[in-house]
Amino acid sequence: MASRRAPLPLLAIVASLCGAAVSQESKFTNSISRSCSTTGNYTDGSQFKKNLEQLLSTLSSAASSNDWFNTSTVGTGPDKVFGLIMCYADSNTTQCLNCLALAPAGITTVCPGSREVYALYDACVLRYSDTHFFGDVVTYDIDDSVMFWTLFQEATEIDTMVQARSRLMEELTKKAGDLPPRLNYYSLPYKDPLLGTDVISGLAQCTRDLAPSECNRCISVYTRRASILFPNNSGGSIKGYNCYLRYKLGALNITMPPQRTPPTPMPRITDSERLPPSTPPTPPSIFICLFVWRRRNRNKIFEDGDVFDDELAMEDDFEQGTGPKRFRYRDLASATYNFSDERKLGEGGFGSVYRGFLTEQNLEVAIKRVSKGSKQGKKEYISEVRIISRLRHRNLVQLIGWCHAGGELLLVYELMSNGSLDTHLHDVGNILPWSVRYEVILGLGSALLYLHQEWEQCVLHRDIKPSNIMLDASFSTKLGDFGLARLVNHGQGPYTTCLAGTMGYMDPECMVTGRTSVESDIYSFGVVLLEIACGRRPAVAREGEE
Ligand code: ATP
Ligand code: MG
């Protein structure tokens, strides 16, 4: 692919040649660098062009409304096109949204016919290609051919500044890739009497498709290069197509992408069965609840009981609110080639999960098809739609929609392209780097904090285990599967219920008393931590393996 591109000159833009002050940074806000492939060009009216246009408009709208980052694909075979867009964290909201709108809109004019483009703007980066590139660092980013600028004004106390800067760079390099937004910013004290600044600040950012190790690798190349490019300078920046490093004397204005707006909450569940008084279970209730059904190879146990039969009532409930939407069965069937085995991502106790492509939304999704006739499956389906659809957090798998029609129950989730943690911990040949394990733990902890403390009610998940912990394209952690979840009021004591969960991950106290609580979830969290650290499943879960 690189051979198709015009040779890229060294894109070193050295600016502010005559003692620029910090205020002159605005001079660089229009800087742009791009690389357009020049051979094998697409033609007007070609399928590739149509796919590209669709991709560019998706990138623009998806990134503007969602975390200021998006990767998308459109089309199939040789006409398939892959795209990525992301804002830099030191641009403000207006600059970012302008860039997300204008960059895709103008790129086909500045790179006519190109099947591969890398474009850097002051506020965002845009890339598209006819070959898969997500997760790969562009070679230019590691070579010399990246764009940089520097403020030539010297720091007053050069030695002290250089020392502070190298400590700053160390911090930035250590952690840039370790956090899900692939972004780290930091300030250290350094007083410059002439410039009137008190701190030295830095930002390291990578595109979010990169694995933590790749991001750290790219940033560490930049930090080494920074000390050569900017010996005494009061500021400097190196910008590549995947990574970005910047430092300056004084504070940096960092704008984090907005959290997704939570949808209007759906009507409260009035079902008293879900919020019983927290009295200890009487012996007969324990007897009934301890009816254990072993799931095929899963050792999962769950409460027995009636399921809701009134699908129309369900529909009324679900339809309200602005979150997930109801899908037509035929759209979901066609998205998965009629639930074909080739599209199957995995199978649980109550159904199978398929990879699907929704043409209308131009979106890849995971579709869970609940086994027909399973009462527990139906119960989990209802619980899942009612609970997860009301929650929004970057570490929770998002429910996009549902469908119950013709005896089928289907749940549509955002696709987690790196599957579940389970496979990464236990499949032969998969070695999960420690930095990713660390990040998974942080992400899971953050999801639990949200569920237990930060939402309007306390959400007990009750089935925390590696197959319910998903990893997205950039290995960010997302907790999924809310089929057994229950809502309780904050401060309420343990919730008396029948048993639910997966053997090996369940709190033994909960198994004895039948009372579940925040602590029971934390017990399961602890078991998962051990599994992440040792790479071994808990004893009971191992027993059930084939
Ligand atoms: P259980 O029935 O006890 O929950 P399980 O977690 O293995 O068992 P499912 O929840 O049905 O079963 O999920 C089956 C598999 O499908 C998961 O292990 C995972 O690999 C895959 N999967 C589920 N949701 C997604 C998703 N959103 N994106 C990608 N893969 C998914
Ligand atoms: Mg599951």
Coordinates of C-alpha atoms and ligand atoms in Angstrom, one line a residue:
M1 CA 0.0 0.0 0.0
A2 CA 2.8 2.4 0.9
S3 CA 4.1 2.1 -2.7
R4 CA 0.9 3.6 -4.0
R5 CA 1.6 6.8 -2.2
A6 CA 3.5 9.8 -3.4
P7 CA 6.9 9.9 -1.6
L8 CA 6.3 11.7 1.6
P9 CA 8.9 14.4 2.3
L10 CA 10.0 15.1 5.8
L11 CA 7.0 16.9 7.2
A12 CA 9.0 18.9 9.7
I13 CA 7.3 22.2 10.1
V14 CA 9.5 24.3 12.3
A15 CA 7.7 27.4 13.2
S16 CA 8.0 30.6 15.2
L17 CA 11.5 31.2 14.1
C18 CA 11.8 34.5 15.9
G19 CA 11.1 34.0 19.6
A20 CA 7.5 33.1 19.5
A21 CA 5.6 33.5 22.6
V22 CA 3.1 31.0 23.9
S23 CA 0.2 33.2 22.6
Q24 CA 1.4 32.6 19.0
E25 CA 0.3 29.0 19.1
S26 CA -2.8 30.0 17.2
K27 CA -0.6 30.5 14.2
F28 CA -0.4 26.7 13.9
T29 CA -4.1 26.0 14.2
N30 CA -4.4 25.7 10.4
S31 CA -1.5 23.4 9.9
I32 CA -2.2 20.2 8.0
S33 CA -0.3 17.4 6.6
R34 CA -1.6 14.6 4.4
S35 CA -0.6 11.7 2.3
C36 CA -2.8 10.6 -0.5
S37 CA -2.2 7.3 -2.5
T38 CA -1.7 8.1 -6.1
T39 CA -2.0 4.7 -7.9
G40 CA -4.9 2.4 -8.5
N41 CA -7.2 5.3 -8.0
Y42 CA -11.0 4.9 -7.8
T43 CA -13.2 6.4 -10.5
D44 CA -16.3 8.5 -10.4
G45 CA -19.4 6.3 -10.1
S46 CA -17.4 3.3 -8.8
Q47 CA -18.7 1.2 -5.9
F48 CA -15.6 2.2 -4.0
K49 CA -16.4 5.8 -4.3
K50 CA -20.0 5.2 -3.1
N51 CA -18.7 3.2 -0.1
L52 CA -16.1 5.9 0.7
E53 CA -18.8 8.6 0.7
Q54 CA -20.9 6.5 3.0
L55 CA -17.9 5.9 5.3
L56 CA -16.9 9.5 5.5
S57 CA -20.4 10.6 6.5
T58 CA -20.6 7.8 9.1
L59 CA -17.3 8.7 10.6
S60 CA -18.3 12.3 10.9
S61 CA -21.6 11.8 12.5
A62 CA -20.6 8.8 14.7
A63 CA -17.5 10.5 16.1
S64 CA -19.4 13.8 16.7
S65 CA -22.0 12.1 18.9
N66 CA -19.8 9.4 20.4
D67 CA -16.5 10.0 22.2
W68 CA -14.9 12.0 19.3
F69 CA -13.5 8.8 17.9
N70 CA -14.8 6.3 15.4
T71 CA -13.6 3.5 13.3
S72 CA -16.0 2.1 10.6
T73 CA -16.0 -0.1 7.6
V74 CA -18.3 0.0 4.5
G75 CA -18.6 -2.5 1.7
T76 CA -17.2 -5.9 0.9
G77 CA -14.3 -7.4 -1.1
P78 CA -12.0 -5.0 -3.0
D79 CA -14.5 -2.2 -2.6
K80 CA -14.4 -2.4 1.2
V81 CA -13.2 0.8 2.8
F82 CA -11.9 1.2 6.4
G83 CA -11.9 4.6 8.2
L84 CA -10.8 6.2 11.4
I85 CA -11.3 9.7 12.8
M86 CA -10.3 11.2 16.2
C87 CA -9.9 14.6 17.8
Y88 CA -6.8 15.6 19.7
A89 CA -7.5 16.3 23.3
D90 CA -5.9 19.8 23.3
S91 CA -8.5 21.1 20.8
N92 CA -11.6 22.6 22.3
T93 CA -15.1 21.4 21.6
T94 CA -15.8 23.8 18.7
Q95 CA -12.4 23.0 17.0
C96 CA -13.0 19.3 17.4
L97 CA -16.6 19.3 16.1
N98 CA -15.6 21.5 13.1
C99 CA -12.7 19.1 12.3
L100 CA -14.9 16.0 12.6
A101 CA -17.4 17.7 10.2
L102 CA -15.0 19.4 7.7
A103 CA -12.2 16.9 7.4
P104 CA -14.3 14.0 6.0
A105 CA -16.3 16.5 3.9
G106 CA -13.3 17.9 2.1
I107 CA -10.9 15.0 1.8
T108 CA -12.2 13.7 -1.5
T109 CA -11.5 17.1 -3.0
V110 CA -7.9 17.3 -1.7
C111 CA -7.1 13.7 -2.4
P112 CA -9.2 12.9 -5.5
G113 CA -9.3 9.2 -6.4
S114 CA -7.0 8.1 -3.6
R115 CA -7.8 4.7 -2.1
E116 CA -5.7 5.4 0.9
V117 CA -5.4 8.7 2.8
Y118 CA -3.7 9.9 6.0
A119 CA -4.6 13.4 6.9
L120 CA -3.6 15.4 10.0
Y121 CA -5.4 18.5 11.0
D122 CA -4.7 20.7 14.0
A123 CA -7.7 19.3 15.8
C124 CA -8.2 15.8 14.4
V125 CA -6.7 13.0 12.4
L126 CA -8.6 11.2 9.6
R127 CA -7.5 8.0 7.8
Y128 CA -9.1 5.7 5.3
S129 CA -7.9 2.8 3.3
D130 CA -9.0 -0.1 1.2
T131 CA -7.0 -2.4 3.6
H132 CA -7.5 -3.1 7.2
F133 CA -5.3 -0.8 9.4
F134 CA -6.9 -0.6 12.8
G135 CA -4.4 -1.3 15.5
D136 CA -1.3 -0.8 13.4
V137 CA 1.0 2.1 13.9
V138 CA 1.8 3.9 10.7
T139 CA 5.4 3.4 9.8
Y140 CA 5.9 7.2 9.3
D141 CA 4.9 7.7 12.9
I142 CA 7.9 5.7 14.1
D143 CA 10.3 7.0 11.4
D144 CA 11.2 10.6 11.0
S145 CA 8.5 11.8 8.8
V146 CA 6.1 13.3 11.2
M147 CA 5.1 16.8 11.7
F148 CA 6.4 18.9 14.6
W149 CA 6.5 22.4 15.7
T150 CA 8.3 24.1 18.4
L151 CA 8.3 27.4 20.3
F152 CA 11.8 28.7 19.9
Q153 CA 11.7 30.9 22.9
E154 CA 14.1 29.4 25.4
A155 CA 13.2 28.5 28.9
T156 CA 14.9 30.7 31.4
E157 CA 16.3 28.0 33.7
I158 CA 17.3 25.6 31.0
D159 CA 18.8 22.8 33.2
T160 CA 15.9 22.8 35.6
M161 CA 13.4 22.9 32.7
V162 CA 15.2 20.0 30.9
Q163 CA 15.1 17.9 34.1
A164 CA 11.4 18.7 34.7
R165 CA 10.6 17.9 31.1
S166 CA 12.4 14.5 31.2
R167 CA 10.4 13.6 34.4
L168 CA 7.2 14.7 32.6
M169 CA 8.1 12.6 29.5
E170 CA 8.7 9.6 31.7
E171 CA 5.3 9.9 33.2
L172 CA 3.6 10.4 29.8
T173 CA 5.4 7.4 28.3
K174 CA 4.6 5.1 31.2
K175 CA 0.9 5.6 31.1
A176 CA -0.3 6.9 27.7
G177 CA -1.5 3.5 26.4
D178 CA -2.6 2.2 29.8
L179 CA -5.8 4.1 30.0
P180 CA -8.8 3.4 27.7
P181 CA -8.8 6.8 26.0
R182 CA -5.2 6.2 25.1
L183 CA -4.5 9.6 26.5
N184 CA -2.4 10.9 29.3
Y185 CA -1.7 14.5 30.4
Y186 CA 0.3 15.7 33.3
S187 CA 1.9 18.8 34.8
L188 CA 4.9 19.2 37.0
P189 CA 6.1 22.3 38.8
Y190 CA 8.6 24.4 36.9
K191 CA 8.7 28.2 37.5
D192 CA 9.9 30.3 34.7
P193 CA 10.3 33.9 35.9
L194 CA 10.6 35.5 32.4
L195 CA 7.7 33.6 30.9
G196 CA 5.7 33.9 34.1
T197 CA 4.7 30.2 34.1
D198 CA 4.6 27.9 37.2
V199 CA 4.3 24.5 35.6
I200 CA 5.4 22.4 32.6
S201 CA 2.5 20.4 31.1
G202 CA 2.4 17.6 28.6
L203 CA 0.0 15.5 26.6
A204 CA 0.5 12.1 25.1
Q205 CA -2.3 10.7 22.9
C206 CA -2.8 7.8 20.5
T207 CA -5.6 6.8 18.3
R208 CA -7.9 4.5 20.3
D209 CA -7.6 1.6 18.0
L210 CA -4.0 0.9 19.2
A211 CA -3.3 -1.7 21.8
P212 CA -1.7 -0.2 24.9
S213 CA 1.8 -1.6 24.1
E214 CA 1.7 -0.1 20.6
C215 CA 0.6 3.2 21.9
N216 CA 3.4 3.2 24.5
R217 CA 5.9 2.2 21.9
C218 CA 5.0 5.1 19.7
I219 CA 5.0 7.6 22.5
S220 CA 8.3 6.5 23.8
V221 CA 9.8 7.0 20.3
Y222 CA 8.4 10.6 20.4
T223 CA 9.6 11.4 23.9
R224 CA 13.2 10.3 22.9
R225 CA 12.9 12.5 19.8
A226 CA 11.5 15.4 21.7
S227 CA 14.7 16.0 23.7
I228 CA 16.7 16.2 20.4
L229 CA 14.2 18.3 18.5
F230 CA 13.5 20.7 21.3
P231 CA 16.7 21.2 23.4
N232 CA 15.8 24.3 25.3
N233 CA 12.4 25.2 24.0
S234 CA 9.5 26.4 26.0
G235 CA 7.2 24.1 24.0
G236 CA 7.1 21.5 21.3
S237 CA 4.8 19.0 19.7
I238 CA 5.3 15.9 17.5
K239 CA 2.2 14.8 15.7
G240 CA 1.9 11.5 13.8
Y241 CA -1.1 9.7 12.3
N242 CA -1.4 7.5 15.4
C243 CA 0.3 9.3 18.2
Y244 CA 0.7 12.8 19.4
L245 CA 3.1 14.3 22.0
R246 CA 3.1 17.8 23.2
Y247 CA 4.6 19.8 26.1
K248 CA 4.7 23.4 27.0
L249 CA 5.4 25.7 29.8
G250 CA 2.2 26.7 31.5
A251 CA -1.1 24.8 31.6
L252 CA -2.5 22.8 28.7
N253 CA -6.2 23.0 28.0
I254 CA -7.4 19.5 27.7
T255 CA -10.9 18.7 26.6
M256 CA -12.1 15.2 27.2
P257 CA -14.8 13.8 24.9
P258 CA -18.2 14.2 26.4
Q259 CA -19.8 11.2 28.2
R260 CA -22.7 9.8 26.2
T261 CA -25.9 11.4 27.3
P262 CA -28.0 8.9 29.3
P263 CA -31.3 8.2 27.7
T264 CA -34.5 9.2 29.5
P265 CA -35.0 6.5 32.1
M266 CA -37.6 4.0 31.2
P267 CA -40.5 3.7 33.6
R268 CA -39.6 2.1 36.9
I269 CA -40.2 -1.6 37.2
T270 CA -43.2 -1.9 39.5
D271 CA -42.7 -5.6 40.0
S272 CA -42.5 -6.0 43.7
E273 CA -40.7 -9.4 43.2
R274 CA -37.6 -7.4 42.3
L275 CA -37.4 -5.4 45.5
P276 CA -38.5 -7.6 48.4
P277 CA -37.8 -6.6 51.9
S278 CA -34.3 -7.5 53.1
T279 CA -35.4 -10.2 55.5
P280 CA -33.5 -13.4 55.9
P281 CA -35.0 -16.2 53.8
T282 CA -37.2 -18.6 55.7
P283 CA -36.1 -22.2 55.5
P284 CA -38.8 -23.2 53.0
S285 CA -37.9 -20.4 50.6
I286 CA -34.2 -21.5 50.7
F287 CA -35.4 -24.9 50.0
I288 CA -37.3 -23.8 46.9
C289 CA -34.7 -21.4 45.7
L290 CA -31.8 -23.9 46.1
F291 CA -33.3 -25.8 43.3
V292 CA -30.2 -26.0 41.2
W293 CA -30.1 -26.4 37.5
R294 CA -26.7 -27.1 36.0
R295 CA -26.3 -25.5 32.7
R296 CA -24.6 -27.3 30.0
N297 CA -20.8 -27.1 30.8
R298 CA -21.4 -23.9 32.6
N299 CA -22.2 -24.7 36.2
K300 CA -24.5 -21.7 36.3
I301 CA -27.3 -21.7 38.8
F302 CA -30.2 -19.4 38.8
E303 CA -33.5 -18.7 40.6
D304 CA -36.5 -20.5 39.4
G305 CA -39.8 -18.7 39.2
D306 CA -42.5 -17.5 36.9
V307 CA -41.6 -15.6 33.8
F308 CA -43.5 -12.6 32.5
D309 CA -45.8 -13.7 29.8
D310 CA -47.3 -10.4 28.7
E311 CA -45.1 -9.6 25.8
L312 CA -47.2 -6.7 24.8
A313 CA -46.8 -5.1 28.2
M314 CA -43.0 -5.7 27.8
E315 CA -43.1 -3.9 24.5
D316 CA -44.9 -0.9 25.9
D317 CA -42.3 -0.6 28.6
F318 CA -39.4 -1.0 26.3
E319 CA -40.6 1.3 23.6
Q320 CA -40.5 4.3 25.9
G321 CA -37.2 6.2 26.3
T322 CA -34.6 7.3 23.8
G323 CA -32.1 4.4 24.3
P324 CA -32.1 1.1 22.5
K325 CA -34.7 0.5 19.8
R326 CA -36.8 -2.4 18.7
F327 CA -35.6 -4.1 15.6
R328 CA -37.5 -6.1 13.0
Y329 CA -36.8 -9.8 13.1
R330 CA -36.1 -9.9 9.3
D331 CA -33.5 -7.1 9.6
L332 CA -31.6 -9.1 12.3
A333 CA -31.9 -12.3 10.4
S334 CA -30.5 -10.8 7.3
A335 CA -27.7 -9.0 9.3
T336 CA -26.5 -12.5 10.4
Y337 CA -27.1 -14.4 7.1
N338 CA -30.1 -16.0 8.9
F339 CA -28.1 -16.8 12.0
S340 CA -25.6 -18.9 10.1
D341 CA -22.9 -20.8 12.0
E342 CA -20.1 -18.9 10.2
R343 CA -21.4 -15.8 12.0
K344 CA -21.5 -17.4 15.4
L345 CA -19.3 -15.6 18.0
G346 CA -20.1 -17.9 20.9
E347 CA -22.7 -19.8 22.8
G348 CA -23.9 -19.5 26.4
G349 CA -26.4 -21.4 28.5
F350 CA -29.4 -19.7 27.0
G351 CA -28.6 -19.0 23.4
S352 CA -26.0 -18.1 20.9
V353 CA -24.3 -14.8 19.9
Y354 CA -23.8 -13.9 16.3
R355 CA -21.9 -11.2 14.5
G356 CA -24.2 -9.0 12.4
F357 CA -24.1 -6.1 10.1
L358 CA -27.0 -3.6 10.1
T359 CA -27.1 -2.1 6.7
E360 CA -29.4 0.7 7.5
Q361 CA -27.3 1.9 10.4
N362 CA -24.1 0.8 8.8
L363 CA -23.0 -0.8 12.0
E364 CA -21.4 -4.1 13.1
V365 CA -23.2 -5.6 16.1
A366 CA -23.4 -8.7 18.2
I367 CA -26.8 -10.3 18.3
K368 CA -27.8 -12.7 21.1
R369 CA -30.5 -15.2 20.1
V370 CA -32.2 -16.6 23.2
S371 CA -32.9 -20.3 22.9
K372 CA -36.6 -20.9 22.0
G373 CA -38.7 -22.1 24.9
S374 CA -36.2 -21.3 27.6
K375 CA -38.1 -19.8 30.5
Q376 CA -34.9 -18.6 32.2
G377 CA -33.7 -17.2 28.9
K378 CA -36.9 -15.2 28.6
K379 CA -36.5 -13.9 32.1
E380 CA -32.9 -12.9 31.5
Y381 CA -33.9 -11.2 28.3
I382 CA -36.5 -9.0 30.1
S383 CA -34.0 -8.2 32.9
E384 CA -31.3 -7.4 30.3
V385 CA -33.5 -5.0 28.3
R386 CA -35.0 -3.3 31.4
I387 CA -31.7 -2.8 33.2
I388 CA -28.8 -2.4 30.8
S389 CA -30.9 -0.1 28.5
R390 CA -31.0 2.5 31.3
L391 CA -27.3 2.5 32.0
R392 CA -24.5 4.3 30.2
H393 CA -20.9 3.9 31.0
R394 CA -17.8 3.5 28.9
N395 CA -17.0 0.2 30.6
L396 CA -20.4 -1.4 30.0
V397 CA -21.4 -3.1 26.8
Q398 CA -24.1 -1.0 25.2
L399 CA -27.4 -2.5 24.3
I400 CA -28.4 -1.1 20.9
G401 CA -31.8 -2.8 20.6
W402 CA -34.0 -5.8 20.9
C403 CA -36.6 -7.8 19.1
H404 CA -39.3 -10.2 20.3
A405 CA -41.4 -11.5 17.6
G406 CA -42.6 -14.9 16.4
G407 CA -41.3 -16.7 19.5
E408 CA -37.8 -15.3 19.0
L409 CA -36.0 -13.1 21.6
L410 CA -33.1 -11.2 20.3
L411 CA -30.7 -8.7 21.9
V412 CA -28.5 -6.4 19.8
Y413 CA -25.3 -5.2 21.4
E414 CA -22.4 -3.1 20.3
L415 CA -19.8 -5.5 18.8
M416 CA -16.8 -6.2 20.9
S417 CA -14.3 -7.1 18.3
N418 CA -11.8 -8.7 20.7
G419 CA -14.4 -11.0 22.2
S420 CA -14.5 -12.0 25.8
L421 CA -11.7 -12.0 28.4
D422 CA -12.3 -15.7 28.8
T423 CA -10.8 -16.5 25.4
H424 CA -7.8 -14.2 25.9
L425 CA -7.0 -15.8 29.3
H426 CA -7.5 -19.4 28.3
D427 CA -7.2 -20.0 24.6
V428 CA -4.0 -21.7 23.5
G429 CA -1.7 -19.2 21.8
N430 CA -3.3 -16.1 23.4
I431 CA -1.0 -14.3 25.7
L432 CA -2.5 -11.2 27.2
P433 CA 0.1 -8.6 28.0
W434 CA 0.3 -7.4 31.7
S435 CA -0.5 -3.9 30.7
V436 CA -3.8 -5.1 29.1
R437 CA -4.6 -7.2 32.2
Y438 CA -4.0 -4.2 34.4
E439 CA -6.2 -2.1 32.2
V440 CA -9.0 -4.8 32.3
I441 CA -8.9 -4.7 36.0
L442 CA -9.2 -0.9 36.1
G443 CA -12.1 -0.9 33.5
L444 CA -14.0 -3.6 35.4
G445 CA -13.5 -1.8 38.7
S446 CA -14.8 1.4 37.1
A447 CA -17.9 -0.4 35.8
L448 CA -18.6 -1.9 39.2
L449 CA -18.2 1.5 40.9
Y450 CA -20.7 2.9 38.5
L451 CA -23.2 0.1 39.0
H452 CA -22.9 0.0 42.8
Q453 CA -22.5 3.7 43.7
E454 CA -22.8 6.1 40.8
W455 CA -26.1 5.3 39.2
E456 CA -29.5 6.4 40.6
Q457 CA -30.1 2.9 42.0
C458 CA -27.6 0.2 43.0
V459 CA -27.2 -2.4 40.3
L460 CA -26.2 -5.9 41.4
H461 CA -24.8 -7.7 38.4
R462 CA -24.6 -11.2 40.0
D463 CA -22.7 -12.9 37.1
I464 CA -19.3 -11.3 37.0
K465 CA -17.0 -13.7 35.2
P466 CA -14.5 -13.6 32.3
S467 CA -17.0 -14.6 29.6
N468 CA -19.1 -11.6 30.5
I469 CA -16.2 -9.2 30.3
M470 CA -15.7 -8.0 26.8
L471 CA -12.8 -6.3 25.0
D472 CA -13.4 -3.8 22.2
A473 CA -11.2 -3.1 19.2
S474 CA -8.7 -1.1 21.4
F475 CA -8.9 -3.7 24.2
S476 CA -11.0 -1.4 26.4
T477 CA -13.0 -3.4 29.0
K478 CA -16.8 -3.6 28.9
L479 CA -18.9 -5.6 31.3
G480 CA -21.9 -7.2 29.7
D481 CA -24.6 -9.8 30.3
F482 CA -27.1 -8.2 32.6
G483 CA -29.5 -11.2 32.5
L484 CA -29.3 -11.8 36.2
A485 CA -28.9 -8.2 37.3
R486 CA -31.1 -6.7 40.0
L487 CA -31.8 -3.2 41.0
V488 CA -31.8 -2.3 44.7
N489 CA -31.9 1.0 46.5
H490 CA -28.7 2.6 47.7
G491 CA -28.0 1.8 51.3
Q492 CA -30.4 -1.2 51.3
G493 CA -29.0 -4.2 53.0
P494 CA -28.5 -7.5 51.4
Y495 CA -31.2 -8.4 48.9
T496 CA -33.0 -11.7 49.6
T497 CA -33.3 -13.7 46.5
C498 CA -33.0 -17.1 45.1
L499 CA -29.6 -18.2 44.0
A500 CA -28.2 -16.8 40.7
G501 CA -24.7 -16.8 39.2
T502 CA -22.0 -19.1 38.0
M503 CA -20.4 -21.7 40.3
G504 CA -16.8 -20.8 41.1
Y505 CA -17.5 -17.1 40.9
M506 CA -20.4 -17.0 43.4
D507 CA -19.9 -15.7 46.9
P508 CA -20.2 -18.7 49.2
E509 CA -22.0 -16.7 51.9
C510 CA -24.7 -15.8 49.3
M511 CA -25.0 -19.5 48.5
V512 CA -25.7 -20.3 52.1
T513 CA -28.0 -17.4 53.0
G514 CA -29.6 -16.7 49.7
R515 CA -28.9 -13.0 50.2
T516 CA -27.0 -11.2 47.5
S517 CA -25.3 -7.8 47.9
V518 CA -22.7 -5.4 46.6
E519 CA -20.2 -7.6 48.5
S520 CA -21.2 -10.7 46.5
D521 CA -20.4 -8.9 43.3
I522 CA -17.0 -7.8 44.8
Y523 CA -16.4 -11.4 45.8
S524 CA -16.8 -12.4 42.1
F525 CA -14.6 -9.5 41.1
G526 CA -11.9 -10.9 43.4
V527 CA -12.2 -14.3 41.8
V528 CA -11.8 -12.7 38.4
L529 CA -8.7 -10.7 39.6
L530 CA -7.1 -14.0 40.7
E531 CA -7.9 -15.5 37.3
I532 CA -6.4 -12.6 35.5
A533 CA -3.3 -12.8 37.6
C534 CA -2.8 -16.6 37.6
G535 CA -4.4 -17.5 34.3
R536 CA -6.4 -20.4 36.0
R537 CA -10.1 -20.7 36.3
P538 CA -11.6 -21.2 39.8
A539 CA -11.8 -24.8 40.9
V540 CA -15.5 -25.3 40.5
A541 CA -15.6 -23.7 37.1
R542 CA -12.7 -25.9 35.9
E543 CA -14.7 -29.0 37.0
G544 CA -17.4 -28.4 34.5
E545 CA -15.1 -28.1 31.5
E546 CA -15.2 -30.7 28.9
Ligands
ATP1 P1 -23.6 -17.4 30.1 O1 -24.8 -18.0 29.4 O2 -23.4 -18.0 31.4 O3 -23.6 -15.9 30.2 P2 -21.5 -17.0 28.2 O4 -21.2 -15.6 28.9 O5 -20.4 -17.7 27.7 O6 -22.3 -17.8 29.3 P3 -23.2 -15.5 26.3 O7 -23.4 -14.4 27.3 O8 -24.4 -16.0 25.6 O9 -22.6 -16.8 27.1 O10 -22.1 -15.1 25.3 C1 -21.5 -16.1 24.5 C2 -20.2 -15.6 23.9 O11 -20.6 -14.6 22.9 C3 -19.3 -14.8 24.8 O12 -18.4 -15.6 25.5 C4 -18.6 -13.9 23.8 O13 -17.4 -14.5 23.3 C5 -19.6 -13.6 22.7 N1 -20.2 -12.3 22.9 C6 -21.2 -12.0 23.7 N2 -21.5 -10.7 23.6 C7 -20.7 -10.2 22.7 C8 -20.4 -8.8 22.1 N3 -21.2 -7.8 22.5 N4 -19.4 -8.7 21.2 C9 -18.7 -9.8 20.8 N5 -18.8 -11.0 21.3 C10 -19.8 -11.2 22.2
MG2 MG -22.7 -14.2 29.2

